[in-house]
CSV table of C-alpha atoms in Angstrom, one decimal:
chain,number,residue,atom,x,y,z
A,1,MET,CA,-0.3,-0.2,0.4
A,2,ILE,CA,2.4,2.1,1.4
A,3,ILE,CA,4.6,0.8,-1.2
A,4,ASP,CA,2.0,1.7,-4.3
A,5,VAL,CA,2.1,5.2,-2.6
A,6,ILE,CA,5.4,6.1,-2.9
A,7,ALA,CA,5.6,4.1,-6.6
A,8,GLY,CA,3.1,6.6,-8.0
A,9,VAL,CA,4.6,9.6,-6.4
A,10,ALA,CA,8.1,8.6,-8.0
A,11,MET,CA,6.1,8.4,-11.4
A,12,VAL,CA,4.1,11.5,-11.6
A,13,ALA,CA,7.2,13.1,-10.2
A,14,GLY,CA,9.0,11.9,-13.3
A,15,ALA,CA,6.7,12.6,-16.0
A,16,ALA,CA,6.2,15.9,-13.9
A,17,LEU,CA,10.3,16.3,-15.0
A,18,ILE,CA,10.4,14.9,-18.4
A,19,ALA,CA,7.5,17.6,-19.2
A,20,LEU,CA,9.8,20.6,-17.9
A,21,GLY,CA,12.5,19.2,-20.2
A,22,SER,CA,10.3,19.4,-22.6
A,23,ILE,CA,8.9,23.3,-21.8
A,24,GLY,CA,13.6,23.9,-21.5
A,25,LEU,CA,13.7,22.5,-25.1
A,26,LEU,CA,11.0,25.4,-26.3
A,27,ARG,CA,12.4,28.0,-24.3
A,28,PHE,CA,16.4,27.5,-24.3
A,29,PRO,CA,18.1,29.6,-26.9
A,30,ASP,CA,21.1,27.5,-28.1
A,31,VAL,CA,21.8,23.7,-27.6
A,32,LEU,CA,23.7,23.1,-25.2
A,33,THR,CA,21.3,25.2,-22.6
A,34,ARG,CA,18.6,23.2,-24.0
A,35,MET,CA,20.5,19.9,-23.6
A,36,HIS,CA,20.9,20.3,-20.2
A,37,ALA,CA,16.8,20.9,-19.8
A,38,ALA,CA,15.3,18.2,-22.2
A,39,THR,CA,17.8,15.1,-22.1
A,40,LYS,CA,19.3,15.4,-18.9
A,41,ALA,CA,16.1,16.6,-16.5
A,42,ALA,CA,14.6,13.8,-19.1
A,43,THR,CA,17.6,11.2,-18.4
A,44,VAL,CA,16.6,11.8,-14.1
A,45,GLY,CA,12.7,12.0,-14.7
A,46,VAL,CA,12.9,8.1,-17.2
A,47,ILE,CA,14.5,7.2,-13.5
A,48,GLY,CA,11.1,8.0,-11.9
A,49,THR,CA,9.3,6.6,-13.9
A,50,THR,CA,11.4,3.4,-14.5
A,51,ILE,CA,12.0,2.4,-10.6
A,52,ALA,CA,7.8,3.1,-10.1
A,53,ALA,CA,7.2,0.7,-12.8
A,54,SER,CA,10.0,-1.9,-11.3
A,55,VAL,CA,7.7,-1.8,-7.8
A,56,GLU,CA,4.9,-2.4,-9.5
A,57,ALA,CA,5.9,-5.3,-12.2
A,58,SER,CA,4.1,-8.1,-11.8
A,59,SER,CA,7.1,-10.0,-12.6
A,60,LEU,CA,10.5,-10.6,-10.6
A,61,GLY,CA,12.3,-11.5,-14.4
A,62,GLY,CA,10.7,-7.5,-15.4
A,63,ALA,CA,11.7,-6.2,-12.6
A,64,LEU,CA,15.1,-6.7,-12.3
A,65,ALA,CA,15.2,-5.8,-16.4
A,66,LEU,CA,14.0,-2.4,-16.4
A,67,LEU,CA,17.1,-2.1,-13.3
A,68,VAL,CA,19.3,-2.9,-16.1
A,69,VAL,CA,17.7,0.0,-17.7
A,70,VAL,CA,17.9,2.6,-15.3
A,71,ALA,CA,21.6,1.6,-15.1
A,72,LEU,CA,21.8,1.6,-19.0
A,73,LEU,CA,20.6,4.8,-18.5
A,74,PHE,CA,23.4,6.2,-16.5
A,75,LEU,CA,26.0,5.4,-18.0
A,76,SER,CA,24.8,5.7,-21.9
A,77,GLY,CA,23.6,9.1,-21.0
A,78,PRO,CA,25.9,11.3,-20.8
A,79,LEU,CA,28.4,9.8,-22.6
A,80,GLY,CA,26.2,10.7,-25.7
A,81,MET,CA,25.2,14.0,-24.6
A,82,SER,CA,28.8,14.8,-23.7
A,83,LEU,CA,29.8,13.6,-27.8
A,84,LEU,CA,26.8,15.2,-29.0
A,85,ALA,CA,28.2,18.6,-26.3
A,86,ARG,CA,31.2,18.5,-28.0
A,87,ALA,CA,30.5,18.4,-31.6
A,88,ALA,CA,28.0,20.6,-31.7
A,89,TYR,CA,30.5,22.8,-30.1
A,90,HIS,CA,33.0,22.8,-32.7
A,91,ASP,CA,30.7,22.7,-35.9
A,92,PRO,CA,29.8,26.7,-37.3
A,93,GLN,CA,26.7,25.7,-38.9
A,94,THR,CA,25.4,25.0,-35.0
A,95,PRO,CA,24.8,28.5,-34.2
A,96,LEU,CA,24.9,29.2,-30.2
A,97,SER,CA,23.6,31.9,-27.8
A,98,PRO,CA,26.1,34.8,-28.6
A,99,GLN,CA,25.3,35.1,-24.3
A,100,THR,CA,27.7,32.2,-23.9
A,101,LEU,CA,30.1,33.3,-21.7
A,102,ASP,CA,33.6,32.1,-23.0
A,103,PHE,CA,36.1,32.1,-20.9
A,104,PRO,CA,38.9,29.9,-23.0
A,105,THR,CA,39.3,32.2,-26.6
A,106,ASP,CA,40.2,29.5,-28.2
A,107,LEU,CA,38.6,25.2,-27.4
A,108,PRO,CA,41.6,22.9,-29.6
A,109,VAL,CA,39.9,20.8,-31.5
A,110,ASP,CA,41.8,17.7,-29.4
A,111,GLU,CA,43.7,14.9,-30.5
A,112,THR,CA,42.6,12.1,-28.2
A,113,THR,CA,45.8,10.7,-26.5
A,114,SER,CA,45.8,7.2,-25.5
A,115,THR,CA,48.0,5.7,-22.8
A,116,THR,CA,48.0,2.0,-22.4
A,117,ARG,CA,48.0,0.7,-19.0
A,118,PRO,CA,48.4,-2.9,-18.0
A,119,ALA,CA,45.0,-5.5,-18.6
A,120,GLY,CA,43.6,-5.4,-15.4
A,121,THR,CA,41.1,-7.9,-14.4
A,122,SER,CA,37.6,-8.3,-16.1
A,123,ARG,CA,35.8,-10.8,-13.2
A,124,PHE,CA,33.6,-8.1,-12.8
A,125,LEU,CA,32.3,-8.3,-16.7
A,126,VAL,CA,31.7,-11.8,-16.0
A,127,VAL,CA,29.6,-10.3,-13.4
A,128,TRP,CA,27.7,-8.2,-15.1
A,129,LEU,CA,26.7,-9.8,-18.2
A,130,PHE,CA,26.1,-12.8,-16.1
A,131,ILE,CA,23.3,-10.5,-14.3
A,132,VAL,CA,22.2,-8.2,-17.6
A,133,TRP,CA,21.8,-12.3,-18.9
A,134,ILE,CA,19.6,-13.1,-16.2
A,135,ALA,CA,17.9,-9.9,-16.5
A,136,ALA,CA,17.1,-10.1,-20.3
A,137,PHE,CA,15.5,-13.7,-19.5
A,138,GLY,CA,13.5,-12.8,-16.3
A,139,SER,CA,14.0,-15.9,-15.1
A,140,ILE,CA,16.7,-18.0,-12.8
A,141,ALA,CA,15.5,-21.1,-14.1
A,142,PRO,CA,18.8,-23.9,-14.1
A,143,ASN,CA,18.9,-23.8,-18.2
A,144,VAL,CA,19.2,-20.2,-18.3
A,145,LEU,CA,21.4,-19.7,-15.4
A,146,VAL,CA,24.1,-22.4,-17.1
A,147,GLY,CA,23.4,-20.4,-20.6
A,148,GLY,CA,24.7,-17.3,-18.7
A,149,VAL,CA,27.7,-18.6,-17.6
A,150,ILE,CA,28.5,-19.7,-20.7
A,151,ALA,CA,27.8,-16.6,-22.6
A,152,ALA,CA,29.6,-13.9,-19.9
A,153,VAL,CA,33.0,-16.3,-20.3
A,154,ALA,CA,32.7,-16.8,-23.8
A,155,ILE,CA,31.8,-13.0,-24.7
A,156,THR,CA,34.4,-12.2,-21.8
A,157,ALA,CA,37.5,-14.7,-23.9
A,158,VAL,CA,36.4,-12.8,-27.1
A,159,THR,CA,36.8,-9.4,-25.4
A,160,ARG,CA,40.8,-10.7,-24.2
A,161,TRP,CA,42.0,-12.1,-27.6
A,162,LEU,CA,40.8,-8.8,-29.5
A,163,SER,CA,43.3,-7.8,-26.1
A,164,LEU,CA,41.0,-5.1,-25.3
A,165,ARG,CA,42.7,-3.5,-22.5
A,166,TRP,CA,40.6,-2.8,-19.0
A,167,PRO,CA,42.1,-0.4,-16.9
A,168,ARG,CA,42.7,-1.7,-13.6
A,169,LEU,CA,40.5,-0.5,-11.1
A,170,PHE,CA,40.9,0.5,-7.8
A,171,VAL,CA,38.1,0.8,-5.2
A,172,HIS,CA,38.0,2.0,-1.5
A,173,PRO,CA,34.4,0.9,-0.5
A,174,ILE,CA,33.4,3.5,2.2
A,175,ALA,CA,34.5,6.1,0.1
A,176,ALA,CA,33.0,4.8,-2.7
A,177,TRP,CA,29.8,4.5,-0.7
A,178,ARG,CA,30.1,8.7,0.3
A,179,PHE,CA,30.7,9.5,-3.2
A,180,VAL,CA,27.0,7.6,-4.6
A,181,ALA,CA,25.8,9.8,-1.5
A,182,TYR,CA,27.0,13.0,-2.3
A,183,PHE,CA,26.9,12.2,-6.4
A,184,VAL,CA,22.6,11.2,-5.9
A,185,GLY,CA,22.5,14.4,-3.4
A,186,GLN,CA,23.7,16.4,-5.8
A,187,MET,CA,22.5,15.1,-8.7
A,188,PHE,CA,18.7,16.2,-7.2
A,189,VAL,CA,20.8,20.5,-6.5
A,190,SER,CA,21.7,20.5,-9.4
A,191,THR,CA,18.0,19.3,-11.6
A,192,TRP,CA,16.2,22.0,-8.9
A,193,GLY,CA,18.6,23.8,-10.8
A,194,VAL,CA,17.7,23.6,-14.2
A,195,ILE,CA,14.1,23.7,-13.7
A,196,ALA,CA,14.5,27.1,-11.6
A,197,ALA,CA,16.4,28.5,-14.9
A,198,LEU,CA,13.5,27.5,-16.8
A,199,TRP,CA,11.4,30.5,-15.4
A,200,VAL,CA,13.9,33.4,-15.3
A,201,PRO,CA,13.2,35.7,-18.3
A,202,ARG,CA,15.2,34.0,-21.6
A,203,ASP,CA,18.0,37.0,-21.8
A,204,GLN,CA,19.2,35.9,-18.3
A,205,VAL,CA,20.0,32.5,-18.6
A,206,ARG,CA,24.2,32.5,-18.4
A,207,PRO,CA,25.4,30.1,-19.8
A,208,ALA,CA,28.9,29.9,-19.6
A,209,ILE,CA,32.2,27.4,-20.7
A,210,VAL,CA,34.3,26.8,-17.9
A,211,ALA,CA,38.0,25.5,-17.8
A,212,VAL,CA,38.2,23.1,-15.0
A,213,PRO,CA,42.0,22.2,-14.1
A,214,VAL,CA,41.3,18.2,-12.9
A,215,GLN,CA,44.2,16.5,-10.8
A,216,VAL,CA,42.7,13.1,-11.4
A,217,SER,CA,45.2,10.7,-12.9
A,218,THR,CA,43.7,7.3,-14.1
A,219,ARG,CA,41.4,6.4,-17.2
A,220,ASN,CA,38.8,5.4,-14.9
A,221,GLU,CA,38.6,8.2,-12.4
A,222,VAL,CA,38.8,10.9,-15.9
A,223,ALA,CA,35.9,8.6,-17.3
A,224,LEU,CA,34.4,9.1,-14.2
A,225,LEU,CA,34.6,12.6,-13.6
A,226,MET,CA,33.3,13.3,-17.0
A,227,ASN,CA,30.4,10.9,-16.9
A,228,SER,CA,29.7,12.4,-13.3
A,229,ILE,CA,29.7,15.9,-14.9
A,230,SER,CA,27.8,15.3,-17.9
A,231,PHE,CA,25.1,13.4,-15.3
A,232,MET,CA,24.5,16.3,-13.3
A,233,PRO,CA,21.8,18.8,-15.1
A,234,GLY,CA,23.0,22.0,-15.8
A,235,THR,CA,26.6,21.0,-16.6
A,236,VAL,CA,28.2,18.9,-19.8
A,237,ALA,CA,32.3,18.0,-19.9
A,238,LEU,CA,33.0,18.8,-23.4
A,239,GLU,CA,36.4,18.0,-23.7
A,240,LEU,CA,39.4,16.2,-22.0
A,241,HIS,CA,42.6,19.1,-23.2
A,242,ASP,CA,45.9,18.9,-21.1
A,243,ASP,CA,45.2,19.1,-17.8
A,244,GLU,CA,42.4,20.8,-18.6
A,245,LEU,CA,38.5,20.0,-18.2
A,246,PHE,CA,36.5,22.5,-20.6
A,247,VAL,CA,32.8,21.9,-19.2
A,248,HIS,CA,29.3,24.1,-20.6
A,249,VAL,CA,27.7,25.5,-17.7
A,250,LEU,CA,24.1,26.5,-17.8
A,251,THR,CA,23.1,30.0,-15.3
A,252,THR,CA,26.6,30.1,-14.1
A,253,ASP,CA,26.3,32.8,-10.7
A,254,GLU,CA,30.0,32.1,-10.0
A,255,PRO,CA,32.5,31.0,-12.3
A,256,ALA,CA,34.6,30.1,-8.8
A,257,ASP,CA,31.6,28.1,-7.5
A,258,VAL,CA,30.9,26.0,-10.6
A,259,LEU,CA,35.0,25.0,-10.4
A,260,ALA,CA,34.8,24.6,-6.5
A,261,GLU,CA,31.3,22.1,-7.0
A,262,ILE,CA,33.5,20.4,-9.7
A,263,GLY,CA,36.3,20.6,-7.1
A,264,ARG,CA,35.0,18.6,-4.4
A,265,LEU,CA,33.0,16.8,-6.9
A,266,GLU,CA,37.0,15.2,-8.4
A,267,SER,CA,37.9,15.0,-4.4
A,268,LYS,CA,34.9,12.5,-4.0
A,269,ILE,CA,36.2,10.6,-6.8
A,270,MET,CA,39.8,10.2,-6.1
A,271,ALA,CA,38.8,9.5,-2.3
A,272,ALA,CA,37.2,6.3,-3.6
A,273,PHE,CA,38.8,5.1,-6.8
A,274,GLY,CA,42.0,6.8,-6.9
A,275,PRO,CA,45.0,4.5,-6.6
A,276,LYS,CA,46.8,4.0,-3.4
A,277,GLY,CA,49.4,6.5,-3.8
A,278,GLN,CA,46.9,9.5,-4.1
A,279,ARG,CA,44.6,8.4,-1.8
A,280,LEU,CA,47.1,8.4,1.6
A,281,ARG,CA,47.5,12.1,0.1
A,282,GLU,CA,44.0,12.8,-0.1
A,283,SER,CA,43.6,11.1,3.7
A,284,GLY,CA,46.6,13.6,4.3
A,285,SER,CA,45.1,16.4,3.3
A,286,MET,CA,41.9,16.1,5.3
B,1,MET,CA,-2.8,5.4,-9.4
B,2,ILE,CA,-5.5,5.3,-11.8
B,3,VAL,CA,-5.8,8.8,-11.6
B,4,ALA,CA,-1.7,9.1,-10.8
B,5,THR,CA,-1.1,7.3,-14.3
B,6,SER,CA,-4.1,9.8,-15.8
B,7,ILE,CA,-1.9,12.4,-14.8
B,8,ALA,CA,1.2,11.6,-15.8
B,9,GLY,CA,-0.1,10.0,-19.0
B,10,VAL,CA,-1.1,13.7,-19.7
B,11,LEU,CA,2.8,15.3,-18.4
B,12,LEU,CA,3.9,13.1,-20.9
B,13,ALA,CA,1.6,13.8,-24.1
B,14,LEU,CA,2.8,17.6,-23.3
B,15,ALA,CA,6.0,17.2,-23.4
B,16,ALA,CA,5.9,14.9,-27.0
B,17,VAL,CA,4.2,18.0,-27.5
B,18,GLY,CA,6.7,20.0,-27.2
B,19,ALA,CA,9.6,17.8,-28.1
B,20,VAL,CA,7.9,17.2,-31.7
B,21,THR,CA,7.7,21.7,-31.7
B,22,ARG,CA,11.2,21.1,-31.4
B,23,VAL,CA,12.5,18.9,-34.3
B,24,VAL,CA,10.5,20.9,-36.6
B,25,LEU,CA,11.9,24.4,-35.9
B,26,GLY,CA,15.4,22.7,-35.4
B,27,PRO,CA,17.5,24.8,-36.4
B,28,SER,CA,20.5,22.7,-36.1
B,29,VAL,CA,20.3,18.7,-36.6
B,30,ALA,CA,22.4,19.1,-32.9
B,31,ASP,CA,18.7,20.7,-31.8
B,32,ARG,CA,16.8,17.9,-34.3
B,33,MET,CA,19.0,15.3,-32.5
B,34,VAL,CA,18.3,16.6,-29.2
B,35,ALA,CA,14.7,16.9,-29.2
B,36,LEU,CA,14.4,13.4,-31.0
B,37,ASP,CA,16.2,12.2,-28.1
B,38,SER,CA,14.1,13.4,-25.9
B,39,LEU,CA,11.4,11.9,-27.3
B,40,LEU,CA,12.4,8.7,-27.6
B,41,PHE,CA,12.5,9.0,-23.1
B,42,ILE,CA,9.1,10.3,-23.3
B,43,GLY,CA,8.5,6.8,-24.7
B,44,VAL,CA,10.7,5.2,-22.0
B,45,GLY,CA,8.7,6.9,-19.5
B,46,GLY,CA,5.7,6.2,-21.4
B,47,LEU,CA,6.2,2.3,-20.9
B,48,GLY,CA,7.0,3.0,-17.4
B,49,VAL,CA,3.7,4.8,-17.0
B,50,TYR,CA,2.2,1.3,-18.7
B,51,ILE,CA,3.5,-0.3,-16.4
B,52,VAL,CA,2.2,0.6,-13.7
B,53,ALA,CA,-0.7,0.5,-15.0
B,54,THR,CA,-1.0,-2.7,-15.9
B,55,GLY,CA,1.5,-5.2,-14.9
B,56,ASP,CA,2.2,-6.1,-17.6
B,57,THR,CA,6.3,-7.0,-18.7
B,58,THR,CA,5.6,-8.2,-21.9
B,59,TYR,CA,7.0,-4.9,-23.3
B,60,VAL,CA,10.3,-4.7,-21.1
B,61,ALA,CA,12.8,-6.2,-24.1
B,62,VAL,CA,11.5,-3.2,-25.8
B,63,LEU,CA,12.5,-0.9,-22.8
B,64,VAL,CA,15.9,-2.4,-22.9
B,65,VAL,CA,16.9,-2.4,-27.1
B,66,ALA,CA,15.1,1.6,-27.0
B,67,VAL,CA,17.2,2.8,-24.6
B,68,LEU,CA,20.3,1.2,-26.1
B,69,THR,CA,20.1,2.3,-29.8
B,70,ALA,CA,18.9,5.6,-28.5
B,71,PHE,CA,22.8,6.2,-27.6
B,72,ILE,CA,24.2,4.5,-30.6
B,73,SER,CA,21.8,7.1,-32.8
B,74,THR,CA,23.5,9.7,-31.0
B,75,VAL,CA,26.9,8.7,-31.1
B,76,ILE,CA,26.2,8.5,-34.9
B,77,VAL,CA,24.7,11.7,-35.0
B,78,ALA,CA,27.7,13.1,-33.6
B,79,ARG,CA,30.1,10.9,-35.4
B,80,TYR,CA,29.1,13.3,-38.2
B,81,ILE,CA,28.2,16.2,-37.2
B,82,GLU,CA,32.3,16.1,-36.1
B,83,ALA,CA,33.1,14.5,-39.6
B,84,GLU,CA,31.1,17.7,-41.9
B,85,THR,CA,32.9,20.3,-39.7
B,86,ASN,CA,36.4,18.9,-40.6
B,87,ARG,CA,35.7,18.1,-44.2
């Protein structure tokens, strides 16, 4: 009964967020600002409706599959948006709002620098593929379990054989939970910020591009940082160039505040997923 | 629950009208892509509302495919815009 009420509230709130995102799509001045409203507020909204659906789903498998959908949205949404934002920014035919405050005068077109690292374990991949398999079938019958193990191991073996390199993952569990809690809280705050920006007059919406100096070192951390930034409504990571991350921000009160906020996010990521030496330095400075 | 699902449905329908308007207005490829993406999100949200209303999970697989397709299409359009820029 109570759970029905929670599901109902999550569903209506999610639908309302999607609708508000659509208002932003119509009202905001250029493609980057529209992106903040439409797809990112909408991603949060879709997570609301999907969680409601998984609560109300009649079968366990269905509920699991819906949670996989939420996980996919977390992974793919910000990545796609970040790529599209970068493309749109470099494209001369895409009009940008003349009010965009441009901090770096000219954004260099990047050449992707890739550093190879020693191949890490792929146990996570096997487990993850197995969960996806079960969710896709929506049952835990023995033949599904056996098939899942075979498929997960086979896919992992193939990626090994193709010598895709998986970067080594460092995880500090307590700090990781702290990061997740901070991230979820921050997500609500910044969603609220984008909704608030919907009602200010159009010529007072002040987007900006800021260059954020980054300190994280491993590829995992950089990926996580860019994904987190792009997932937050109100900020989208454009690209990493030398040690600076270019971020498009909506409604900047003060660029310094945005920098401080991203710095906090970064230090949380470093504490949770940084290699040992960095983690010690981090805890030493706190 | 019928009230909640009705409200959510109406909100999503209005959102879809907004998104289609942006697809028509453009003005650039990236704008249309963002609008189409959010149209897909509206569809995913609508399917969620349908599941809440009926408890029927037959179409969940469609949802997984739709989310993945949306990601791939966004990436492809982004690459296309970049290729046009660098030409």
